[in-house]
């Protein structure tokens, strides 16, 4: 195995508790991100790994945290885990090694058979994230190239009966399959017991085939459709990515029969205090509730203050669904670093997705750090609607920073660590230190 790939494997396992098992996939999704990358992006496909090899790597997993399979946070292409020829034996080995650790598996559903569903039920503490995308035969064929959709739908419909909790996800492409297909898919997932349903606006780049790009107005129509569908169910229907402009800890939804639901909390409630302490952000509110056993939560609902008492085991999931905004520890360490500068004159260059959230956080420290500025950097390399920090490249920063730096003369420029997550290098392998040389200004990563 290439040393770079091995290093990324270990990073994925030790930092995110994600266990990569295969990069092979039997789907042919029109929205697959692997098909839309600009040239020169350094991503890796796993060679075939045997069960024993993967179990050896699994020794680096943290047994106290949920084990995740079928997702990727590094540059390793994730595939369909059930396609691994030894996946049942691998899962059995993992359960033997980690008897009490929850395991989460993301799947396109095509490997779910009565036998695999029975195995998951036997193993226990397994949760699935089913990327269903469509619950109609025609829809799954168009969106995913699925030639046996009936088997997938039967398997998904059997999960609740077998005691396997699951969440559903849908990449919304109604211009390809119709709005009715989307409604039917939401209804199918709700009917068969999905705890949550996430509906994704598809990400597209300048390299995406034009017919796959959603037409203008899709997001607005989708929001209207979800507002209607939410009237019919208590299952949280969540639009992704969330369009966040501030740090208000608003609850998006509450999972049925969860501690939060039993306490009486509802989607739309705004948390004002957790055990008497005002949360900094959504992330802070969620973490505080998650960590606590018995917790008193103050909220505002329809303009009125209310108080609820939630009881659960410490560190157990409260059943709240909240968008991820800003990690308070990360913000604290960043502003602490700015305070150390002689004049506090710093420039934070970040993605267009993160900029409004960070601007809202900077408002809170404006008096103390008046010379700290923020700049949104468009992703010109990927283009399309790509707006997250992790996909920004060095050349995106180089396209906009020189003029700004000439005008404002910051003492230091801060960049999102996510954009340079591989040892300070971006997705094409270029180091953030190149920027320092060009701008003749110190550059630091926030991480
Ligand atoms: S299931 Fe995932 S990895 Fe496979 S083609 Fe679809 S999007 Fe790509």
CSV table of C-alpha atoms and ligand atoms in Angstrom, one decimal:
chain,number,residue,atom,x,y,z
A,1,UNK,CA,0.0,0.0,0.0
A,2,UNK,CA,1.3,3.5,-0.8
A,3,UNK,CA,2.6,5.2,2.4
A,4,UNK,CA,0.3,8.2,1.8
A,5,UNK,CA,-2.7,6.0,1.6
A,6,UNK,CA,-1.7,4.1,4.8
A,7,UNK,CA,-1.2,7.4,6.6
A,8,UNK,CA,-4.7,8.6,5.5
A,9,UNK,CA,-6.2,5.3,6.7
A,10,UNK,CA,-4.7,5.7,10.1
A,11,UNK,CA,-5.8,9.4,10.2
A,12,UNK,CA,-9.4,8.4,9.4
A,13,UNK,CA,-9.4,5.7,12.0
A,14,UNK,CA,-7.7,7.5,14.8
A,15,UNK,CA,-9.1,11.0,14.4
A,16,UNK,CA,-12.7,10.3,13.2
A,17,UNK,CA,-13.3,6.6,14.3
A,18,UNK,CA,-14.1,5.9,10.6
A,19,UNK,CA,-13.0,2.5,9.4
A,20,UNK,CA,-12.6,2.4,5.6
A,21,UNK,CA,-13.3,-1.1,4.2
A,22,UNK,CA,-13.6,-0.7,0.4
A,23,UNK,CA,-13.6,2.0,-2.3
A,24,UNK,CA,-15.6,-0.3,-4.7
A,25,UNK,CA,-19.2,0.6,-5.4
A,26,UNK,CA,-22.0,-1.1,-7.3
A,27,UNK,CA,-23.9,2.2,-7.6
A,28,UNK,CA,-23.8,4.5,-10.6
A,29,UNK,CA,-25.1,7.6,-9.0
A,30,UNK,CA,-25.4,10.7,-11.2
A,31,UNK,CA,-24.6,12.9,-8.2
A,32,UNK,CA,-21.5,10.9,-7.1
A,33,UNK,CA,-18.9,13.4,-6.0
A,34,UNK,CA,-16.1,11.1,-7.4
A,35,UNK,CA,-17.3,12.0,-11.0
A,36,UNK,CA,-17.2,15.8,-10.5
A,37,UNK,CA,-13.7,16.6,-9.3
A,38,UNK,CA,-11.4,19.1,-11.1
A,39,UNK,CA,-8.2,17.6,-12.6
A,40,UNK,CA,-5.3,17.0,-10.3
A,41,UNK,CA,-7.3,16.3,-7.2
A,42,UNK,CA,-5.4,13.8,-5.1
A,43,UNK,CA,-7.9,11.2,-3.9
A,44,UNK,CA,-7.2,7.6,-3.2
A,45,UNK,CA,-8.9,4.3,-3.8
A,46,UNK,CA,-8.3,1.5,-1.4
A,47,UNK,CA,-6.7,-1.7,-2.8
A,48,UNK,CA,-8.6,-4.9,-1.9
A,49,UNK,CA,-8.1,-5.3,1.9
A,50,UNK,CA,-8.6,-8.6,3.6
A,51,UNK,CA,-10.7,-9.0,6.7
A,52,UNK,CA,-7.6,-9.6,8.9
A,53,UNK,CA,-5.9,-6.5,7.5
A,54,UNK,CA,-8.9,-4.4,8.3
A,55,UNK,CA,-9.3,-5.9,11.8
A,56,UNK,CA,-5.6,-5.1,12.5
A,57,UNK,CA,-6.3,-1.5,11.5
A,58,UNK,CA,-9.4,-1.5,13.7
A,59,UNK,CA,-7.1,-1.8,16.7
A,60,UNK,CA,-6.7,2.0,16.4
A,61,UNK,CA,-10.4,2.6,16.8
A,62,UNK,CA,-11.7,4.2,20.0
A,63,UNK,CA,-14.1,1.8,21.7
A,64,UNK,CA,-15.8,4.7,23.6
A,65,UNK,CA,-16.9,6.3,20.4
A,66,UNK,CA,-19.3,5.1,17.7
A,67,UNK,CA,-17.5,3.2,14.9
A,68,UNK,CA,-18.4,4.6,11.5
A,69,UNK,CA,-18.2,2.5,8.2
A,70,UNK,CA,-19.0,3.7,4.7
A,71,UNK,CA,-18.2,7.4,5.2
A,72,UNK,CA,-15.1,9.4,4.4
A,73,UNK,CA,-13.5,12.4,5.9
A,74,UNK,CA,-10.1,12.1,4.3
A,75,UNK,CA,-9.1,11.8,0.6
A,76,UNK,CA,-10.0,8.1,0.5
A,77,UNK,CA,-12.9,7.3,-1.8
A,78,UNK,CA,-15.6,5.7,0.2
A,79,UNK,CA,-17.4,2.8,-1.4
A,80,UNK,CA,-20.3,0.5,-0.6
A,81,UNK,CA,-19.3,-1.5,2.5
A,82,UNK,CA,-21.6,-4.5,1.9
A,83,UNK,CA,-19.7,-5.1,-1.4
A,84,UNK,CA,-16.6,-6.2,0.6
A,85,UNK,CA,-16.5,-9.9,0.0
A,86,UNK,CA,-15.9,-10.7,3.7
A,87,UNK,CA,-18.1,-8.0,5.2
A,88,UNK,CA,-20.3,-10.3,7.3
A,89,UNK,CA,-17.2,-11.9,8.8
A,90,UNK,CA,-15.6,-8.5,9.3
A,91,UNK,CA,-18.6,-7.2,11.2
A,92,UNK,CA,-18.7,-10.3,13.4
A,93,UNK,CA,-15.0,-9.9,14.1
A,94,UNK,CA,-15.5,-6.2,15.0
A,95,UNK,CA,-18.4,-7.0,17.3
A,96,UNK,CA,-16.2,-9.6,19.1
A,97,UNK,CA,-13.4,-7.1,19.5
A,98,UNK,CA,-15.8,-4.2,20.5
A,99,UNK,CA,-18.8,-5.9,22.2
A,100,UNK,CA,-20.5,-2.7,23.5
A,101,UNK,CA,-19.5,-0.1,20.8
A,102,UNK,CA,-22.3,1.2,18.6
A,103,UNK,CA,-21.5,0.7,14.8
A,104,UNK,CA,-22.9,3.0,12.2
A,105,UNK,CA,-22.9,1.8,8.5
A,106,UNK,CA,-23.8,4.0,5.6
A,107,UNK,CA,-25.1,2.0,2.6
A,108,UNK,CA,-26.8,2.5,-0.7
A,109,UNK,CA,-29.0,-0.4,0.3
A,110,UNK,CA,-28.0,-2.7,-2.6
A,111,UNK,CA,-26.2,-5.1,-0.3
A,112,UNK,CA,-29.1,-5.5,2.1
A,113,UNK,CA,-30.5,-9.0,1.9
A,114,UNK,CA,-32.6,-11.0,4.4
A,115,UNK,CA,-29.3,-12.6,5.4
A,116,UNK,CA,-27.4,-9.4,6.0
A,117,UNK,CA,-30.3,-7.8,7.8
A,118,UNK,CA,-30.5,-10.9,10.1
A,119,UNK,CA,-26.8,-10.6,10.8
A,120,UNK,CA,-27.1,-6.9,11.7
A,121,UNK,CA,-30.0,-7.7,14.1
A,122,UNK,CA,-27.9,-10.5,15.7
A,123,UNK,CA,-24.9,-8.2,16.2
A,124,UNK,CA,-26.9,-5.5,18.0
A,125,UNK,CA,-26.0,-1.8,18.4
A,126,UNK,CA,-25.8,-1.4,14.7
A,127,UNK,CA,-27.4,1.7,13.1
A,128,UNK,CA,-27.8,2.2,9.3
A,129,UNK,CA,-27.8,5.3,7.3
A,130,UNK,CA,-29.6,4.3,4.1
A,131,UNK,CA,-28.8,6.5,1.1
A,132,UNK,CA,-32.1,5.6,-0.6
A,133,UNK,CA,-32.5,8.7,-2.8
A,134,UNK,CA,-35.7,7.2,-4.4
A,135,UNK,CA,-38.3,4.7,-3.2
A,136,UNK,CA,-39.5,4.1,-6.8
A,137,UNK,CA,-38.1,1.6,-9.2
A,138,UNK,CA,-37.8,4.2,-11.9
A,139,UNK,CA,-36.2,6.8,-9.6
A,140,UNK,CA,-33.5,4.4,-8.3
A,141,UNK,CA,-32.7,3.3,-11.8
A,142,UNK,CA,-32.3,6.9,-13.0
A,143,UNK,CA,-30.4,8.2,-10.0
A,144,UNK,CA,-28.4,5.2,-8.9
A,145,UNK,CA,-28.3,2.7,-11.8
A,146,UNK,CA,-30.0,0.2,-9.4
A,147,UNK,CA,-31.3,-2.8,-11.4
A,148,UNK,CA,-33.0,-4.5,-8.5
A,149,UNK,CA,-34.8,-1.8,-6.6
A,150,UNK,CA,-37.5,-4.1,-5.2
A,151,UNK,CA,-35.0,-6.0,-3.1
A,152,UNK,CA,-33.6,-2.8,-1.6
A,153,UNK,CA,-37.1,-1.5,-0.7
A,154,UNK,CA,-38.1,-4.8,0.8
A,155,UNK,CA,-34.9,-4.9,2.9
A,156,UNK,CA,-35.4,-1.3,4.1
A,157,UNK,CA,-39.0,-2.0,5.0
A,158,UNK,CA,-37.8,-4.9,7.2
A,159,UNK,CA,-35.3,-3.0,9.3
A,160,UNK,CA,-37.7,-1.7,12.0
A,161,UNK,CA,-39.3,-5.1,12.4
A,162,UNK,CA,-35.8,-6.5,13.0
A,163,UNK,CA,-35.0,-3.9,15.6
A,164,UNK,CA,-32.3,-2.1,13.4
A,165,UNK,CA,-32.6,1.7,13.8
A,166,UNK,CA,-31.9,3.7,10.7
A,167,UNK,CA,-31.8,7.1,9.2
A,168,UNK,CA,-32.7,7.8,5.5
A,169,UNK,CA,-31.0,10.2,3.1
A,170,UNK,CA,-32.1,11.5,-0.2
A,171,UNK,CA,-30.2,13.5,-2.8
A,172,UNK,CA,-32.9,15.7,-4.2
A,173,UNK,CA,-32.9,15.7,-8.0
A,174,UNK,CA,-36.6,16.3,-8.7
A,175,UNK,CA,-35.9,17.7,-12.2
A,176,UNK,CA,-34.7,14.2,-13.1
A,177,UNK,CA,-37.3,12.0,-11.3
A,178,UNK,CA,-40.2,14.4,-10.5
A,179,UNK,CA,-41.4,16.1,-7.3
A,180,UNK,CA,-43.9,13.3,-6.7
A,181,UNK,CA,-41.0,10.8,-6.6
A,182,UNK,CA,-39.4,12.9,-3.8
A,183,UNK,CA,-42.7,13.0,-1.8
A,184,UNK,CA,-43.1,9.2,-2.2
A,185,UNK,CA,-39.5,8.6,-1.0
A,186,UNK,CA,-40.0,10.7,2.1
A,187,UNK,CA,-43.3,9.0,2.8
A,188,UNK,CA,-41.7,5.5,2.3
A,189,UNK,CA,-38.9,6.3,4.8
A,190,UNK,CA,-41.3,7.7,7.4
A,191,UNK,CA,-43.6,4.8,7.0
A,192,UNK,CA,-40.9,2.2,7.5
A,193,UNK,CA,-39.5,3.8,10.6
A,194,UNK,CA,-36.5,6.1,9.7
A,195,UNK,CA,-35.6,8.1,12.8
A,196,UNK,CA,-34.6,11.1,10.6
A,197,UNK,CA,-34.7,11.9,6.9
A,198,UNK,CA,-32.0,14.1,5.5
A,199,UNK,CA,-32.7,15.7,2.1
A,200,UNK,CA,-29.6,17.0,0.3
A,201,UNK,CA,-29.4,19.7,-2.3
A,202,UNK,CA,-27.0,18.1,-4.7
A,203,UNK,CA,-23.5,19.6,-4.8
A,204,UNK,CA,-22.3,20.3,-8.3
A,205,UNK,CA,-19.1,21.6,-9.8
A,206,UNK,CA,-18.1,23.2,-13.1
A,207,UNK,CA,-17.4,19.6,-14.3
A,208,UNK,CA,-20.9,18.2,-13.6
A,209,UNK,CA,-22.9,17.3,-16.7
A,210,UNK,CA,-25.3,20.2,-17.4
A,211,UNK,CA,-28.4,18.0,-17.4
A,212,UNK,CA,-27.7,16.9,-13.8
A,213,UNK,CA,-27.5,20.4,-12.4
A,214,UNK,CA,-30.7,21.4,-10.6
A,215,UNK,CA,-32.5,24.4,-12.3
A,216,UNK,CA,-32.7,27.7,-10.5
A,217,UNK,CA,-35.5,27.8,-7.9
A,218,UNK,CA,-35.0,24.2,-6.8
A,219,UNK,CA,-34.0,25.1,-3.3
A,220,UNK,CA,-37.0,27.3,-2.7
A,221,UNK,CA,-39.4,24.7,-4.1
A,222,UNK,CA,-37.7,22.1,-1.9
A,223,UNK,CA,-38.2,24.2,1.2
A,224,UNK,CA,-41.9,24.6,0.4
A,225,UNK,CA,-42.3,20.9,-0.2
A,226,UNK,CA,-40.6,20.1,3.1
A,227,UNK,CA,-42.8,22.6,5.0
A,228,UNK,CA,-45.8,20.7,3.7
A,229,UNK,CA,-44.4,17.3,4.5
A,230,UNK,CA,-43.4,18.3,8.0
A,231,UNK,CA,-47.1,18.9,8.7
A,232,UNK,CA,-47.7,15.2,8.1
A,233,UNK,CA,-45.1,13.6,10.3
A,234,UNK,CA,-43.1,14.1,13.5
A,235,UNK,CA,-40.0,12.5,11.9
A,236,UNK,CA,-37.4,15.3,11.5
A,237,UNK,CA,-37.0,16.1,7.8
A,238,UNK,CA,-33.8,18.0,7.5
A,239,UNK,CA,-32.6,20.0,4.5
A,240,UNK,CA,-28.8,19.8,3.9
A,241,UNK,CA,-26.6,21.7,3.8
A,242,UNK,CA,-28.2,24.0,6.3
A,243,UNK,CA,-28.1,27.7,5.4
A,244,UNK,CA,-26.9,29.1,8.7
A,245,UNK,CA,-26.4,32.9,9.3
A,246,UNK,CA,-25.9,32.9,13.1
A,247,UNK,CA,-25.3,30.8,16.2
A,248,UNK,CA,-28.8,30.6,17.5
A,249,UNK,CA,-29.2,27.1,19.0
A,250,UNK,CA,-32.5,26.3,17.3
A,251,UNK,CA,-33.6,22.6,17.4
A,252,UNK,CA,-34.2,21.3,13.9
A,253,UNK,CA,-36.2,18.3,15.0
A,254,UNK,CA,-36.6,15.7,17.7
A,255,UNK,CA,-36.4,11.9,17.2
A,256,UNK,CA,-39.6,10.1,18.3
A,257,UNK,CA,-39.4,8.2,21.6
A,258,UNK,CA,-36.1,9.8,22.4
A,259,UNK,CA,-35.3,11.5,25.8
A,260,UNK,CA,-35.8,14.9,24.2
A,261,UNK,CA,-39.2,13.9,22.8
A,262,UNK,CA,-40.2,12.5,26.2
A,263,UNK,CA,-39.1,15.7,27.9
A,264,UNK,CA,-41.5,17.7,25.5
A,265,UNK,CA,-38.9,19.4,23.3
A,266,UNK,CA,-39.9,20.2,19.7
A,267,UNK,CA,-38.4,21.3,16.4
A,268,UNK,CA,-38.2,25.1,16.2
A,269,UNK,CA,-37.5,25.5,20.0
A,270,UNK,CA,-34.5,27.8,20.7
A,271,UNK,CA,-32.3,26.7,23.6
A,272,UNK,CA,-31.5,29.7,25.8
A,273,UNK,CA,-29.8,27.8,28.7
A,274,UNK,CA,-28.5,24.3,29.5
A,275,UNK,CA,-28.4,23.7,33.3
A,276,UNK,CA,-28.6,27.5,33.7
A,277,UNK,CA,-25.7,28.3,31.3
A,278,UNK,CA,-26.3,30.1,28.0
A,279,UNK,CA,-24.8,28.0,25.1
A,280,UNK,CA,-22.3,29.6,22.8
A,281,UNK,CA,-23.7,27.9,19.6
A,282,UNK,CA,-25.7,25.0,18.4
A,283,UNK,CA,-22.7,22.7,18.7
A,284,UNK,CA,-22.1,23.9,22.3
A,285,UNK,CA,-25.8,23.4,23.2
A,286,UNK,CA,-25.9,19.9,21.7
A,287,UNK,CA,-22.6,18.8,23.4
A,288,UNK,CA,-23.7,20.0,26.8
A,289,UNK,CA,-27.0,18.2,26.6
A,290,UNK,CA,-25.3,15.1,25.2
A,291,UNK,CA,-22.7,15.0,28.0
A,292,UNK,CA,-25.2,15.5,30.8
A,293,UNK,CA,-27.4,12.8,32.5
A,294,UNK,CA,-30.2,14.9,34.0
A,295,UNK,CA,-30.4,18.3,32.4
A,296,UNK,CA,-32.6,21.3,32.7
A,297,UNK,CA,-33.2,23.0,29.3
A,298,UNK,CA,-34.6,26.5,29.0
A,299,UNK,CA,-36.1,27.3,25.6
A,300,UNK,CA,-38.1,29.9,23.8
A,301,UNK,CA,-41.2,28.6,21.9
A,302,UNK,CA,-43.4,30.9,19.9
A,303,UNK,CA,-41.9,33.8,21.9
A,304,UNK,CA,-42.6,32.3,25.3
A,305,UNK,CA,-40.0,31.0,27.7
A,306,UNK,CA,-40.4,27.4,28.8
A,307,UNK,CA,-38.4,24.9,30.9
A,308,UNK,CA,-37.9,21.2,30.4
A,309,UNK,CA,-36.1,18.5,32.3
A,310,UNK,CA,-34.5,15.8,30.2
A,311,UNK,CA,-33.2,12.5,31.7
A,312,UNK,CA,-30.9,10.0,30.1
A,313,UNK,CA,-27.5,8.3,30.7
A,314,UNK,CA,-24.5,10.6,30.5
A,315,UNK,CA,-23.1,10.8,27.0
A,316,UNK,CA,-26.2,9.1,25.5
A,317,UNK,CA,-27.8,10.6,22.5
A,318,UNK,CA,-30.6,13.0,23.6
A,319,UNK,CA,-32.5,12.6,20.3
A,320,UNK,CA,-32.1,16.3,19.3
A,321,UNK,CA,-31.4,17.1,15.7
A,322,UNK,CA,-29.3,20.3,15.4
A,323,UNK,CA,-27.2,21.7,12.6
A,324,UNK,CA,-23.4,21.9,13.2
A,325,UNK,CA,-22.3,25.5,13.3
A,326,UNK,CA,-19.2,26.5,15.4
A,327,UNK,CA,-17.1,24.5,17.8
A,328,UNK,CA,-16.7,26.9,20.8
A,329,UNK,CA,-13.2,25.5,21.7
A,330,UNK,CA,-12.0,26.1,18.2
A,331,UNK,CA,-13.3,29.7,18.2
A,332,UNK,CA,-11.7,30.3,21.7
A,333,UNK,CA,-8.3,29.0,20.6
A,334,UNK,CA,-8.5,31.1,17.4
A,335,UNK,CA,-9.4,34.4,19.2
A,336,UNK,CA,-6.8,33.6,21.9
A,337,UNK,CA,-4.2,33.5,19.1
A,338,UNK,CA,-5.4,36.8,17.7
A,339,UNK,CA,-5.1,38.4,21.1
A,340,UNK,CA,-1.4,37.5,21.1
A,341,UNK,CA,-0.7,39.6,18.0
A,342,UNK,CA,0.8,43.0,18.7
A,343,UNK,CA,-2.0,45.0,17.2
A,344,UNK,CA,-4.7,42.3,16.9
A,345,UNK,CA,-4.8,43.0,13.1
A,346,UNK,CA,-5.8,39.7,11.6
A,347,UNK,CA,-7.6,38.5,8.5
A,348,UNK,CA,-9.6,35.3,8.6
A,349,UNK,CA,-10.2,33.9,5.1
A,350,UNK,CA,-12.8,31.2,5.0
A,351,UNK,CA,-15.4,29.5,2.8
A,352,UNK,CA,-18.6,31.3,1.7
A,353,UNK,CA,-20.5,28.6,3.8
A,354,UNK,CA,-18.7,29.3,7.0
A,355,UNK,CA,-18.3,33.1,6.7
A,356,UNK,CA,-21.7,34.2,7.9
A,357,UNK,CA,-21.5,31.9,11.0
A,358,UNK,CA,-18.0,33.2,11.8
A,359,UNK,CA,-19.1,36.8,11.2
A,360,UNK,CA,-21.9,36.3,13.7
A,361,UNK,CA,-19.4,34.9,16.3
A,362,UNK,CA,-16.9,37.8,15.6
A,363,UNK,CA,-19.7,40.3,16.5
A,364,UNK,CA,-19.5,39.0,20.0
A,365,UNK,CA,-15.8,39.9,20.3
A,366,UNK,CA,-15.9,43.0,18.2
A,367,UNK,CA,-15.2,45.5,21.0
A,368,UNK,CA,-12.2,43.5,22.2
A,369,UNK,CA,-10.8,42.6,18.7
A,370,UNK,CA,-11.9,45.5,16.5
A,371,UNK,CA,-9.2,44.8,13.9
A,372,UNK,CA,-10.1,41.2,13.2
A,373,UNK,CA,-11.6,41.0,9.8
A,374,UNK,CA,-13.3,38.1,7.9
A,375,UNK,CA,-13.2,37.4,4.2
A,376,UNK,CA,-15.4,34.9,2.2
A,377,UNK,CA,-13.3,33.0,-0.4
A,378,UNK,CA,-15.4,31.6,-3.3
A,379,UNK,CA,-14.4,28.2,-4.6
A,380,UNK,CA,-13.4,28.9,-8.1
A,381,UNK,CA,-11.5,25.7,-8.7
A,382,UNK,CA,-14.5,23.4,-8.2
A,383,UNK,CA,-17.1,26.1,-9.2
A,384,UNK,CA,-20.8,25.3,-9.2
A,385,UNK,CA,-22.4,25.5,-5.8
A,386,UNK,CA,-19.4,24.2,-3.8
A,387,UNK,CA,-19.0,26.4,-0.8
A,388,UNK,CA,-17.5,24.4,2.1
A,389,UNK,CA,-14.0,25.0,3.6
A,390,UNK,CA,-12.8,21.4,3.0
A,391,UNK,CA,-12.8,21.8,-0.8
A,392,UNK,CA,-11.0,25.2,-1.0
A,393,UNK,CA,-7.7,25.0,-2.7
A,394,UNK,CA,-4.6,27.2,-2.4
A,395,UNK,CA,-5.3,28.8,-5.8
A,396,UNK,CA,-8.7,30.0,-4.5
A,397,UNK,CA,-7.0,31.9,-1.7
A,398,UNK,CA,-4.3,33.2,-4.1
A,399,UNK,CA,-7.1,34.5,-6.4
A,400,UNK,CA,-8.5,36.9,-3.8
A,401,UNK,CA,-6.1,37.5,-1.0
A,402,UNK,CA,-3.2,39.6,-2.6
A,403,UNK,CA,-5.4,42.7,-3.1
A,404,UNK,CA,-7.0,42.5,0.3
A,405,UNK,CA,-3.6,42.0,2.0
A,406,UNK,CA,-2.2,45.0,0.1
A,407,UNK,CA,-5.1,47.2,1.3
A,408,UNK,CA,-5.4,46.1,4.9
A,409,UNK,CA,-1.9,44.9,5.9
A,410,UNK,CA,-2.9,42.3,8.4
A,411,UNK,CA,-0.2,41.0,10.9
A,412,UNK,CA,-1.4,37.4,10.3
A,413,UNK,CA,-3.8,35.6,8.0
A,414,UNK,CA,-5.8,32.6,9.3
A,415,UNK,CA,-7.1,29.9,7.0
A,416,UNK,CA,-9.4,26.9,7.7
A,417,UNK,CA,-7.4,23.9,8.7
A,418,UNK,CA,-9.9,21.7,6.8
A,419,UNK,CA,-8.7,23.0,3.5
A,420,UNK,CA,-5.2,21.9,4.3
A,421,UNK,CA,-6.1,18.8,6.3
A,422,UNK,CA,-3.4,16.6,4.9
A,423,UNK,CA,-0.2,17.8,6.6
A,424,UNK,CA,-0.9,21.4,5.7
A,425,UNK,CA,-1.5,20.5,2.0
A,426,UNK,CA,-4.6,21.1,-0.1
A,427,UNK,CA,-6.4,18.6,-2.3
A,428,UNK,CA,-3.8,19.1,-5.0
A,429,UNK,CA,-1.0,18.6,-2.6
A,430,UNK,CA,0.1,22.3,-2.4
A,431,UNK,CA,1.1,23.7,1.0
A,432,UNK,CA,-0.5,26.7,2.7
A,433,UNK,CA,3.0,28.0,3.3
A,434,UNK,CA,3.2,28.9,-0.4
A,435,UNK,CA,0.7,31.6,0.4
A,436,UNK,CA,2.9,33.0,3.1
A,437,UNK,CA,5.8,33.3,0.6
A,438,UNK,CA,3.6,35.1,-2.0
A,439,UNK,CA,1.9,37.4,0.5
A,440,UNK,CA,5.0,38.0,2.7
A,441,UNK,CA,2.7,37.8,5.7
A,442,UNK,CA,2.5,35.0,8.3
A,443,UNK,CA,-0.2,32.5,7.6
A,444,UNK,CA,-1.7,30.1,10.2
A,445,UNK,CA,-4.3,27.3,10.1
A,446,UNK,CA,-7.3,27.2,12.4
A,447,UNK,CA,-7.6,23.6,13.5
B,1,LIG,S1,-23.4,4.8,-3.6
B,1,LIG,FE1,-22.1,6.5,-3.0
B,1,LIG,S2,-20.0,5.9,-3.8
B,1,LIG,FE2,-21.5,4.6,-4.8
B,1,LIG,S3,-21.9,5.6,-6.8
B,1,LIG,FE3,-23.5,6.3,-5.3
B,1,LIG,S4,-22.7,8.2,-4.4
B,1,LIG,FE4,-21.0,7.1,-5.4
